[in-house]
């Protein structure tokens, strides 16, 4: 699933909300573990609702996967953040590089981000880079949603 184009005019890495950063890293780690176990990485979303994370896989063509992910995310009630993770590639000055990519966003933010973990496949299996890298700004499927507070307020007595 590599036919996704995420481009940005942004120079530098934006400051990520800690909640979003943790969610993106968790999905990349999960995909990395699947690859280490010899499994395919079927595109999946991870939605943070309250303190719980709900995952859903998305199958089909690239366009169908993105449409399914977008519909799932936009239809989620009370979602604070999301990550959409898939196996793809990143275009670099040195050519295309395989990567586990996670796109995500926070409720109410205008834009999301895409981050990735580059890897190579060789005779000794898959070798992953040590650090996740920022790729670009990405669409935010929660942009039209009201931000949800992480703090549950008690009713006043």
mmCIF file of C-alpha atoms in Angstrom:
data_model
loop_
_atom_site.group_PDB
_atom_site.id
_atom_site.type_symbol
_atom_site.label_atom_id
_atom_site.label_comp_id
_atom_site.label_asym_id
_atom_site.label_seq_id
_atom_site.Cartn_x
_atom_site.Cartn_y
_atom_site.Cartn_z
ATOM 1 C CA UNK A 1 0.000 0.000 0.000
ATOM 2 C CA UNK A 2 2.344 2.702 -1.186
ATOM 3 C CA UNK A 3 0.425 5.007 -3.500
ATOM 4 C CA UNK A 4 -0.168 7.761 -0.949
ATOM 5 C CA UNK A 5 1.238 11.207 -1.633
ATOM 6 C CA UNK A 6 1.863 13.416 1.392
ATOM 7 C CA UNK A 7 3.593 16.664 0.540
ATOM 8 C CA UNK A 8 4.416 19.684 2.613
ATOM 9 C CA UNK A 9 5.928 23.121 2.255
ATOM 10 C CA UNK A 10 6.678 23.094 5.972
ATOM 11 C CA UNK A 11 10.339 23.458 6.796
ATOM 12 C CA UNK A 12 11.449 21.786 10.001
ATOM 13 C CA UNK A 13 9.678 19.471 12.382
ATOM 14 C CA UNK A 14 6.603 20.850 14.145
ATOM 15 C CA UNK A 15 6.084 20.412 17.870
ATOM 16 C CA UNK A 16 3.774 17.405 18.303
ATOM 17 C CA UNK A 17 1.179 17.084 21.009
ATOM 18 C CA UNK A 18 2.496 14.442 23.445
ATOM 19 C CA UNK A 19 -0.701 12.381 23.188
ATOM 20 C CA UNK A 20 -0.473 12.258 19.400
ATOM 21 C CA UNK A 21 3.247 11.498 19.471
ATOM 22 C CA UNK A 22 2.733 8.530 21.808
ATOM 23 C CA UNK A 23 -0.128 7.172 19.688
ATOM 24 C CA UNK A 24 1.904 7.461 16.462
ATOM 25 C CA UNK A 25 4.903 5.732 18.037
ATOM 26 C CA UNK A 26 2.739 2.949 19.469
ATOM 27 C CA UNK A 27 1.209 2.174 16.075
ATOM 28 C CA UNK A 28 4.627 2.125 14.402
ATOM 29 C CA UNK A 29 5.967 -0.197 17.109
ATOM 30 C CA UNK A 30 2.980 -2.496 16.645
ATOM 31 C CA UNK A 31 3.511 -2.608 12.875
ATOM 32 C CA UNK A 32 7.242 -3.208 13.396
ATOM 33 C CA UNK A 33 6.462 -6.144 15.698
ATOM 34 C CA UNK A 34 4.106 -7.610 13.094
ATOM 35 C CA UNK A 35 6.857 -7.399 10.474
ATOM 36 C CA UNK A 36 9.393 -8.934 12.892
ATOM 37 C CA UNK A 37 6.921 -11.797 13.405
ATOM 38 C CA UNK A 38 6.737 -12.341 9.629
ATOM 39 C CA UNK A 39 3.219 -10.951 9.284
ATOM 40 C CA UNK A 40 1.964 -8.474 6.713
ATOM 41 C CA UNK A 41 1.105 -5.006 7.965
ATOM 42 C CA UNK A 42 -2.529 -4.594 7.035
ATOM 43 C CA UNK A 43 -3.352 -0.860 7.201
ATOM 44 C CA UNK A 44 -5.012 -0.033 10.508
ATOM 45 C CA UNK A 45 -6.319 2.893 12.484
ATOM 46 C CA UNK A 46 -5.910 3.487 16.196
ATOM 47 C CA UNK A 47 -8.468 5.879 17.709
ATOM 48 C CA UNK A 48 -7.982 7.368 21.157
ATOM 49 C CA UNK A 49 -11.378 7.778 22.805
ATOM 50 C CA UNK A 50 -11.192 8.698 26.460
ATOM 51 C CA UNK A 51 -8.270 6.670 27.776
ATOM 52 C CA UNK A 52 -8.900 3.691 25.459
ATOM 53 C CA UNK A 53 -7.420 2.936 22.050
ATOM 54 C CA UNK A 54 -9.617 1.218 19.482
ATOM 55 C CA UNK A 55 -8.057 -0.401 16.429
ATOM 56 C CA UNK A 56 -9.614 -1.296 13.116
ATOM 57 C CA UNK A 57 -8.004 -2.767 10.009
ATOM 58 C CA UNK A 58 -8.705 -1.525 6.495
ATOM 59 C CA UNK A 59 -8.397 -3.680 3.391
ATOM 60 C CA UNK A 60 -8.720 -3.117 -0.331
ATOM 61 C CA UNK A 61 -6.902 -0.910 -2.790
ATOM 62 C CA UNK A 62 -4.883 2.042 -1.540
ATOM 63 C CA UNK A 63 -7.770 4.417 -2.217
ATOM 64 C CA UNK A 64 -10.261 2.070 -0.520
ATOM 65 C CA UNK A 65 -8.040 1.768 2.571
ATOM 66 C CA UNK A 66 -7.689 5.532 2.922
ATOM 67 C CA UNK A 67 -11.402 6.079 2.348
ATOM 68 C CA UNK A 68 -12.283 3.409 4.920
ATOM 69 C CA UNK A 69 -9.840 4.900 7.447
ATOM 70 C CA UNK A 70 -11.165 8.410 6.862
ATOM 71 C CA UNK A 71 -14.788 7.250 7.278
ATOM 72 C CA UNK A 72 -13.934 5.368 10.475
ATOM 73 C CA UNK A 73 -12.087 8.331 11.985
ATOM 74 C CA UNK A 74 -14.577 10.999 10.956
ATOM 75 C CA UNK A 75 -17.455 8.865 12.265
ATOM 76 C CA UNK A 76 -15.916 8.281 15.683
ATOM 77 C CA UNK A 77 -17.658 10.048 18.551
ATOM 78 C CA UNK A 78 -15.435 11.526 21.240
ATOM 79 C CA UNK A 79 -12.120 10.769 19.504
ATOM 80 C CA UNK A 80 -9.231 12.837 20.873
ATOM 81 C CA UNK A 81 -6.548 11.617 18.449
ATOM 82 C CA UNK A 82 -5.935 9.018 15.787
ATOM 83 C CA UNK A 83 -3.165 7.287 13.921
ATOM 84 C CA UNK A 84 -3.439 5.547 10.564
ATOM 85 C CA UNK A 85 -0.556 3.133 10.058
ATOM 86 C CA UNK A 86 0.550 1.292 6.921
ATOM 87 C CA UNK A 87 3.564 -0.134 5.114
ATOM 88 C CA UNK A 88 4.680 2.209 2.348
ATOM 89 C CA UNK A 89 7.669 4.106 1.099
ATOM 90 C CA UNK A 90 9.188 7.557 1.309
ATOM 91 C CA UNK A 91 10.715 9.341 -1.673
ATOM 92 C CA UNK A 92 14.177 10.654 -0.785
ATOM 93 C CA UNK A 93 17.080 12.207 -2.670
ATOM 94 C CA UNK A 94 18.620 8.705 -2.620
ATOM 95 C CA UNK A 95 15.519 7.095 -4.131
ATOM 96 C CA UNK A 96 12.497 5.396 -2.626
ATOM 97 C CA UNK A 97 12.936 3.962 0.880
ATOM 98 C CA UNK A 98 10.588 1.416 2.475
ATOM 99 C CA UNK A 99 8.915 2.692 5.624
ATOM 100 C CA UNK A 100 6.244 1.979 8.157
ATOM 101 C CA UNK A 101 4.225 5.181 8.000
ATOM 102 C CA UNK A 102 1.809 6.578 10.560
ATOM 103 C CA UNK A 103 -0.358 9.585 9.813
ATOM 104 C CA UNK A 104 -2.336 11.168 12.592
ATOM 105 C CA UNK A 105 -4.010 14.167 14.068
ATOM 106 C CA UNK A 106 -5.761 15.656 17.056
ATOM 107 C CA UNK A 107 -9.405 16.707 17.220
ATOM 108 C CA UNK A 108 -9.772 20.321 16.093
ATOM 109 C CA UNK A 109 -6.244 20.767 14.707
ATOM 110 C CA UNK A 110 -6.130 22.115 11.152
ATOM 111 C CA UNK A 111 -3.483 19.657 9.957
ATOM 112 C CA UNK A 112 -2.065 16.288 10.892
ATOM 113 C CA UNK A 113 1.403 14.815 10.523
ATOM 114 C CA UNK A 114 3.043 11.829 8.896
ATOM 115 C CA UNK A 115 5.994 10.076 10.521
ATOM 116 C CA UNK A 116 7.835 6.955 9.479
ATOM 117 C CA UNK A 117 10.302 4.268 10.401
ATOM 118 C CA UNK A 118 12.594 3.450 7.490
ATOM 119 C CA UNK A 119 13.685 -0.146 6.929
ATOM 120 C CA UNK A 120 15.572 -2.334 4.474
ATOM 121 C CA UNK A 121 14.997 -5.950 3.584
ATOM 122 C CA UNK A 122 18.096 -8.038 3.106
ATOM 123 C CA UNK A 123 19.527 -11.511 3.445
ATOM 124 C CA UNK A 124 19.347 -11.251 7.250
ATOM 125 C CA UNK A 125 15.711 -10.175 7.247
ATOM 126 C CA UNK A 126 14.339 -6.723 7.941
ATOM 127 C CA UNK A 127 16.591 -4.085 9.448
ATOM 128 C CA UNK A 128 14.861 -1.045 10.915
ATOM 129 C CA UNK A 129 16.397 2.381 11.432
ATOM 130 C CA UNK A 130 16.734 3.315 15.099
ATOM 131 C CA UNK A 131 14.702 6.530 14.995
ATOM 132 C CA UNK A 132 11.261 7.421 13.703
ATOM 133 C CA UNK A 133 11.490 10.409 11.367
ATOM 134 C CA UNK A 134 9.122 13.249 10.559
ATOM 135 C CA UNK A 135 7.896 13.004 6.956
ATOM 136 C CA UNK A 136 5.464 15.854 6.364
ATOM 137 C CA UNK A 137 2.243 17.585 7.246
ATOM 138 C CA UNK A 138 -0.744 15.379 6.396
ATOM 139 C CA UNK A 139 -4.511 15.748 6.217
ATOM 140 C CA UNK A 140 -6.228 15.601 9.617
ATOM 141 C CA UNK A 141 -9.389 13.494 9.555
ATOM 142 C CA UNK A 142 -10.383 14.977 12.944
ATOM 143 C CA UNK A 143 -9.971 18.605 11.842
ATOM 144 C CA UNK A 144 -13.723 19.237 11.889
ATOM 145 C CA UNK A 145 -14.248 17.716 15.345
ATOM 146 C CA UNK A 146 -14.368 19.640 18.598
ATOM 147 C CA UNK A 147 -11.311 19.025 20.763
ATOM 148 C CA UNK A 148 -12.077 16.635 23.606
ATOM 149 C CA UNK A 149 -10.625 17.425 27.020
ATOM 150 C CA UNK A 150 -8.390 14.752 28.542
ATOM 151 C CA UNK A 151 -9.709 15.697 31.960
ATOM 152 C CA UNK A 152 -13.096 14.414 32.993
ATOM 153 C CA UNK A 153 -14.630 17.088 35.170
ATOM 154 C CA UNK A 154 -16.628 16.048 38.218
ATOM 155 C CA UNK A 155 -20.090 17.501 38.595
ATOM 156 C CA UNK A 156 -20.190 20.251 41.184
ATOM 157 C CA UNK A 157 -22.112 19.336 44.296
#
